[in-house]
Amino acid sequence: MYSHRLPVVAASDDTSGRKADDIDALVRRAGAGDHGAFASLYQLLSPRVYALSLRLCGDTHDAAEVTQDAFVRVWQRLATFRHESDFGTWVHRIAVNAALERFRSDRRRQAHVTSAPMLELVSFAGSGERLDQRLDLEQALGRLPQLARTVFVLREIEGYPYAEISALLNMTEVALRAQVYRTRKSLMQMLEHTS
Amino acid sequence: MTIHHPAEHTLHQLVDGDLGGDSAATEAHVSRCPQCAAEVQRIERFRRTVAAASRAMVPPPTVWTAVQSRIAMGAPAPPPSSAKSEGAATTTGARRRRSARQAWWRPLIAASVVVAVGAGVLYVANQDRRSAATNAAGSSAVPNAVVRDAMLPGIALTDADDAIVERLRTAIARERNVMPADVAAEVEAQLGALTTAMVVTQAALAGDPNNVQLEAMVDRTRRQREEYVNSMLALLADY
């Protein structure tokens, strides 16, 4: 039966502290129907997926739904995962697709300012940057139009290659680069204005 | 003499290392042009800020509850690789047991959704307060205990003095021999979650007695738990 309480752990920026073998073992167990293993994978990967979703959506409610969609799909598709690739990257791609599908199906959506309260739970481990700078960046991201935010988050924060973003968004790489530069300029102005 | 500065996007490309073989001329210009050098520094500073952005944010616990509910409601589990051969010939008895378990799932699922909704409303109801606290306290702001409790799963509560819950627990204990252990555990877990929602909401209201949303939530969560217990008792009676 399926009700697994999650161990409470601090969010971390990646799963590097966890051995790849451990994650692979969890994936195999989850793929065999082990709900506890799936809960552990959720615990490990959901902070990154949620951060990505929140930045793409600019809205905590939508981000929560995208995160839900992503992990339900992960569960459904576990059997199709090829163990030679990185599981976290695979989950990430599923989350990006879930977000993009949501955008396509809801063209009326407006850009929202991201909700500051969620940022209280951000992990700041390993960074000396001040909180107010982070909030400024997140808030500035939330003010961007949907497409600009999506391109910027995928490229500048998540580090997707232009070729992959081009395939995802059906845009030329030239147009994407121009979009990134324009967005950078806007964000720089916003951050400088608030500082 | 007119100075021809590189285009702005060229400076971005330079910082990104995307200029390739064309970078030498631009680099040379930047090295002797204070205006362009300042712009390059500005872009680099911004890129450092972006690079330092955290890649992890803890989602609200309602997300996990909803994932579980949605999986239970229909998302097919991965085919158990090791159990495939064992379960290849499904017996009538096994089908009957599964059918009974599915019947059990319906109220359980309903409760999961209720918890998700309840906790979500609670979270929303506290947003303004948390936001204000964050703004007031600056970078060192820590969510207050009530909110942190509401955000974290796994709060242990006791219902020893709650008669209606005890009735359900007694009924479950009586049915232990016929009820699958995982179903009984699930009922307990859902009950715990509903109780958590109720108590956390009450605690939040105690800290903010004028919050009408929280007041409504307290009533709602109490009612939801009672409804859940009653529905489970009715189900047990027919089991």
JSON list of N, CA, C and O in Angstrom, two decimals, chain B residues 12-41:
[
{"chain": "B", "resi": 12, "resn": "HIS", "atom": "N", "xyz": [28.35, 40.06, -24.92]},
{"chain": "B", "resi": 12, "resn": "HIS", "atom": "CA", "xyz": [27.78, 38.88, -24.25]},
{"chain": "B", "resi": 12, "resn": "HIS", "atom": "C", "xyz": [28.42, 37.61, -24.80]},
{"chain": "B", "resi": 12, "resn": "HIS", "atom": "O", "xyz": [28.75, 36.69, -24.05]},
{"chain": "B", "resi": 13, "resn": "GLN", "atom": "N", "xyz": [28.57, 37.57, -26.11]},
{"chain": "B", "resi": 13, "resn": "GLN", "atom": "CA", "xyz": [29.19, 36.39, -26.72]},
{"chain": "B", "resi": 13, "resn": "GLN", "atom": "C", "xyz": [30.63, 36.23, -26.24]},
{"chain": "B", "resi": 13, "resn": "GLN", "atom": "O", "xyz": [31.10, 35.11, -26.03]},
{"chain": "B", "resi": 14, "resn": "LEU", "atom": "N", "xyz": [31.31, 37.35, -26.07]},
{"chain": "B", "resi": 14, "resn": "LEU", "atom": "CA", "xyz": [32.69, 37.30, -25.59]},
{"chain": "B", "resi": 14, "resn": "LEU", "atom": "C", "xyz": [32.73, 36.68, -24.18]},
{"chain": "B", "resi": 14, "resn": "LEU", "atom": "O", "xyz": [33.53, 35.78, -23.91]},
{"chain": "B", "resi": 15, "resn": "VAL", "atom": "N", "xyz": [31.85, 37.16, -23.33]},
{"chain": "B", "resi": 15, "resn": "VAL", "atom": "CA", "xyz": [31.81, 36.63, -21.96]},
{"chain": "B", "resi": 15, "resn": "VAL", "atom": "C", "xyz": [31.45, 35.14, -21.97]},
{"chain": "B", "resi": 15, "resn": "VAL", "atom": "O", "xyz": [32.00, 34.34, -21.20]},
{"chain": "B", "resi": 16, "resn": "ASP", "atom": "N", "xyz": [30.57, 34.76, -22.87]},
{"chain": "B", "resi": 16, "resn": "ASP", "atom": "CA", "xyz": [30.14, 33.36, -22.94]},
{"chain": "B", "resi": 16, "resn": "ASP", "atom": "C", "xyz": [31.17, 32.46, -23.62]},
{"chain": "B", "resi": 16, "resn": "ASP", "atom": "O", "xyz": [31.02, 31.24, -23.61]},
{"chain": "B", "resi": 17, "resn": "GLY", "atom": "N", "xyz": [32.18, 33.07, -24.24]},
{"chain": "B", "resi": 17, "resn": "GLY", "atom": "CA", "xyz": [33.16, 32.28, -24.99]},
{"chain": "B", "resi": 17, "resn": "GLY", "atom": "C", "xyz": [32.60, 31.77, -26.30]},
{"chain": "B", "resi": 17, "resn": "GLY", "atom": "O", "xyz": [33.04, 30.74, -26.82]},
{"chain": "B", "resi": 18, "resn": "ASP", "atom": "N", "xyz": [31.61, 32.50, -26.83]},
{"chain": "B", "resi": 18, "resn": "ASP", "atom": "CA", "xyz": [30.94, 32.05, -28.05]},
{"chain": "B", "resi": 18, "resn": "ASP", "atom": "C", "xyz": [31.44, 32.77, -29.31]},
{"chain": "B", "resi": 18, "resn": "ASP", "atom": "O", "xyz": [30.89, 32.58, -30.39]},
{"chain": "B", "resi": 19, "resn": "LEU", "atom": "N", "xyz": [32.48, 33.60, -29.17]},
{"chain": "B", "resi": 19, "resn": "LEU", "atom": "CA", "xyz": [32.92, 34.35, -30.34]},
{"chain": "B", "resi": 19, "resn": "LEU", "atom": "C", "xyz": [33.87, 33.56, -31.22]},
{"chain": "B", "resi": 19, "resn": "LEU", "atom": "O", "xyz": [34.10, 33.90, -32.38]},
{"chain": "B", "resi": 20, "resn": "GLY", "atom": "N", "xyz": [34.44, 32.55, -30.67]},
{"chain": "B", "resi": 20, "resn": "GLY", "atom": "CA", "xyz": [35.35, 31.71, -31.45]},
{"chain": "B", "resi": 20, "resn": "GLY", "atom": "C", "xyz": [36.55, 32.50, -31.95]},
{"chain": "B", "resi": 20, "resn": "GLY", "atom": "O", "xyz": [37.15, 33.29, -31.22]},
{"chain": "B", "resi": 21, "resn": "GLY", "atom": "N", "xyz": [36.83, 32.32, -33.24]},
{"chain": "B", "resi": 21, "resn": "GLY", "atom": "CA", "xyz": [38.01, 32.95, -33.84]},
{"chain": "B", "resi": 21, "resn": "GLY", "atom": "C", "xyz": [37.90, 34.46, -33.95]},
{"chain": "B", "resi": 21, "resn": "GLY", "atom": "O", "xyz": [38.90, 35.15, -34.19]},
{"chain": "B", "resi": 22, "resn": "ASP", "atom": "N", "xyz": [36.68, 34.98, -33.76]},
{"chain": "B", "resi": 22, "resn": "ASP", "atom": "CA", "xyz": [36.49, 36.43, -33.90]},
{"chain": "B", "resi": 22, "resn": "ASP", "atom": "C", "xyz": [36.73, 37.18, -32.59]},
{"chain": "B", "resi": 22, "resn": "ASP", "atom": "O", "xyz": [36.53, 38.39, -32.52]},
{"chain": "B", "resi": 23, "resn": "SER", "atom": "N", "xyz": [37.17, 36.47, -31.58]},
{"chain": "B", "resi": 23, "resn": "SER", "atom": "CA", "xyz": [37.24, 37.10, -30.26]},
{"chain": "B", "resi": 23, "resn": "SER", "atom": "C", "xyz": [38.45, 38.03, -30.11]},
{"chain": "B", "resi": 23, "resn": "SER", "atom": "O", "xyz": [38.40, 38.97, -29.32]},
{"chain": "B", "resi": 24, "resn": "ALA", "atom": "N", "xyz": [39.51, 37.80, -30.87]},
{"chain": "B", "resi": 24, "resn": "ALA", "atom": "CA", "xyz": [40.75, 38.57, -30.66]},
{"chain": "B", "resi": 24, "resn": "ALA", "atom": "C", "xyz": [40.52, 40.07, -30.81]},
{"chain": "B", "resi": 24, "resn": "ALA", "atom": "O", "xyz": [40.96, 40.87, -29.96]},
{"chain": "B", "resi": 25, "resn": "ALA", "atom": "N", "xyz": [39.83, 40.46, -31.87]},
{"chain": "B", "resi": 25, "resn": "ALA", "atom": "CA", "xyz": [39.61, 41.90, -32.11]},
{"chain": "B", "resi": 25, "resn": "ALA", "atom": "C", "xyz": [38.77, 42.51, -31.00]},
{"chain": "B", "resi": 25, "resn": "ALA", "atom": "O", "xyz": [39.05, 43.62, -30.52]},
{"chain": "B", "resi": 26, "resn": "THR", "atom": "N", "xyz": [37.75, 41.78, -30.58]},
{"chain": "B", "resi": 26, "resn": "THR", "atom": "CA", "xyz": [36.87, 42.29, -29.52]},
{"chain": "B", "resi": 26, "resn": "THR", "atom": "C", "xyz": [37.64, 42.39, -28.20]},
{"chain": "B", "resi": 26, "resn": "THR", "atom": "O", "xyz": [37.52, 43.39, -27.47]},
{"chain": "B", "resi": 27, "resn": "GLU", "atom": "N", "xyz": [38.43, 41.37, -27.92]},
{"chain": "B", "resi": 27, "resn": "GLU", "atom": "CA", "xyz": [39.24, 41.40, -26.68]},
{"chain": "B", "resi": 27, "resn": "GLU", "atom": "C", "xyz": [40.19, 42.59, -26.69]},
{"chain": "B", "resi": 27, "resn": "GLU", "atom": "O", "xyz": [40.38, 43.27, -25.67]},
{"chain": "B", "resi": 28, "resn": "ALA", "atom": "N", "xyz": [40.78, 42.81, -27.85]},
{"chain": "B", "resi": 28, "resn": "ALA", "atom": "CA", "xyz": [41.73, 43.92, -27.95]},
{"chain": "B", "resi": 28, "resn": "ALA", "atom": "C", "xyz": [41.01, 45.24, -27.69]},
{"chain": "B", "resi": 28, "resn": "ALA", "atom": "O", "xyz": [41.52, 46.13, -26.99]},
{"chain": "B", "resi": 29, "resn": "HIS", "atom": "N", "xyz": [39.80, 45.36, -28.24]},
{"chain": "B", "resi": 29, "resn": "HIS", "atom": "CA", "xyz": [39.05, 46.60, -28.04]},
{"chain": "B", "resi": 29, "resn": "HIS", "atom": "C", "xyz": [38.71, 46.78, -26.55]},
{"chain": "B", "resi": 29, "resn": "HIS", "atom": "O", "xyz": [38.91, 47.86, -25.99]},
{"chain": "B", "resi": 30, "resn": "VAL", "atom": "N", "xyz": [38.23, 45.70, -25.95]},
{"chain": "B", "resi": 30, "resn": "VAL", "atom": "CA", "xyz": [37.82, 45.78, -24.54]},
{"chain": "B", "resi": 30, "resn": "VAL", "atom": "C", "xyz": [39.01, 46.15, -23.66]},
{"chain": "B", "resi": 30, "resn": "VAL", "atom": "O", "xyz": [38.88, 46.93, -22.69]},
{"chain": "B", "resi": 31, "resn": "SER", "atom": "N", "xyz": [40.18, 45.65, -24.02]},
{"chain": "B", "resi": 31, "resn": "SER", "atom": "CA", "xyz": [41.37, 45.91, -23.19]},
{"chain": "B", "resi": 31, "resn": "SER", "atom": "C", "xyz": [41.76, 47.39, -23.18]},
{"chain": "B", "resi": 31, "resn": "SER", "atom": "O", "xyz": [42.42, 47.86, -22.25]},
{"chain": "B", "resi": 32, "resn": "ARG", "atom": "N", "xyz": [41.34, 48.14, -24.19]},
{"chain": "B", "resi": 32, "resn": "ARG", "atom": "CA", "xyz": [41.72, 49.56, -24.21]},
{"chain": "B", "resi": 32, "resn": "ARG", "atom": "C", "xyz": [40.51, 50.50, -24.12]},
{"chain": "B", "resi": 32, "resn": "ARG", "atom": "O", "xyz": [40.69, 51.72, -24.20]},
{"chain": "B", "resi": 33, "resn": "CYS", "atom": "N", "xyz": [39.31, 49.92, -23.97]},
{"chain": "B", "resi": 33, "resn": "CYS", "atom": "CA", "xyz": [38.10, 50.76, -23.89]},
{"chain": "B", "resi": 33, "resn": "CYS", "atom": "C", "xyz": [37.47, 50.61, -22.50]},
{"chain": "B", "resi": 33, "resn": "CYS", "atom": "O", "xyz": [36.85, 49.58, -22.20]},
{"chain": "B", "resi": 34, "resn": "PRO", "atom": "N", "xyz": [37.60, 51.60, -21.64]},
{"chain": "B", "resi": 34, "resn": "PRO", "atom": "CA", "xyz": [37.03, 51.50, -20.28]},
{"chain": "B", "resi": 34, "resn": "PRO", "atom": "C", "xyz": [35.52, 51.26, -20.28]},
{"chain": "B", "resi": 34, "resn": "PRO", "atom": "O", "xyz": [35.00, 50.54, -19.45]},
{"chain": "B", "resi": 35, "resn": "GLN", "atom": "N", "xyz": [34.84, 51.85, -21.25]},
{"chain": "B", "resi": 35, "resn": "GLN", "atom": "CA", "xyz": [33.38, 51.70, -21.31]},
{"chain": "B", "resi": 35, "resn": "GLN", "atom": "C", "xyz": [32.99, 50.25, -21.57]},
{"chain": "B", "resi": 35, "resn": "GLN", "atom": "O", "xyz": [32.13, 49.69, -20.88]},
{"chain": "B", "resi": 36, "resn": "CYS", "atom": "N", "xyz": [33.63, 49.63, -22.55]},
{"chain": "B", "resi": 36, "resn": "CYS", "atom": "CA", "xyz": [33.30, 48.23, -22.87]},
{"chain": "B", "resi": 36, "resn": "CYS", "atom": "C", "xyz": [33.82, 47.29, -21.79]},
{"chain": "B", "resi": 36, "resn": "CYS", "atom": "O", "xyz": [33.19, 46.27, -21.48]},
{"chain": "B", "resi": 37, "resn": "ALA", "atom": "N", "xyz": [34.97, 47.63, -21.21]},
{"chain": "B", "resi": 37, "resn": "ALA", "atom": "CA", "xyz": [35.51, 46.79, -20.12]},
{"chain": "B", "resi": 37, "resn": "ALA", "atom": "C", "xyz": [34.54, 46.79, -18.94]},
{"chain": "B", "resi": 37, "resn": "ALA", "atom": "O", "xyz": [34.31, 45.74, -18.31]},
{"chain": "B", "resi": 38, "resn": "ALA", "atom": "N", "xyz": [33.95, 47.96, -18.67]},
{"chain": "B", "resi": 38, "resn": "ALA", "atom": "CA", "xyz": [32.98, 48.04, -17.57]},
{"chain": "B", "resi": 38, "resn": "ALA", "atom": "C", "xyz": [31.74, 47.21, -17.88]},
{"chain": "B", "resi": 38, "resn": "ALA", "atom": "O", "xyz": [31.18, 46.55, -17.00]},
{"chain": "B", "resi": 39, "resn": "GLU", "atom": "N", "xyz": [31.33, 47.23, -19.15]},
{"chain": "B", "resi": 39, "resn": "GLU", "atom": "CA", "xyz": [30.15, 46.46, -19.54]},
{"chain": "B", "resi": 39, "resn": "GLU", "atom": "C", "xyz": [30.43, 44.95, -19.41]},
{"chain": "B", "resi": 39, "resn": "GLU", "atom": "O", "xyz": [29.58, 44.19, -18.95]},
{"chain": "B", "resi": 40, "resn": "VAL", "atom": "N", "xyz": [31.64, 44.55, -19.80]},
{"chain": "B", "resi": 40, "resn": "VAL", "atom": "CA", "xyz": [32.01, 43.13, -19.67]},
{"chain": "B", "resi": 40, "resn": "VAL", "atom": "C", "xyz": [32.01, 42.73, -18.20]},
{"chain": "B", "resi": 40, "resn": "VAL", "atom": "O", "xyz": [31.49, 41.65, -17.83]},
{"chain": "B", "resi": 41, "resn": "GLN", "atom": "N", "xyz": [32.53, 43.60, -17.36]},
{"chain": "B", "resi": 41, "resn": "GLN", "atom": "CA", "xyz": [32.54, 43.30, -15.91]},
{"chain": "B", "resi": 41, "resn": "GLN", "atom": "C", "xyz": [31.11, 43.18, -15.37]},
{"chain": "B", "resi": 41, "resn": "GLN", "atom": "O", "xyz": [30.81, 42.35, -14.53]}
]
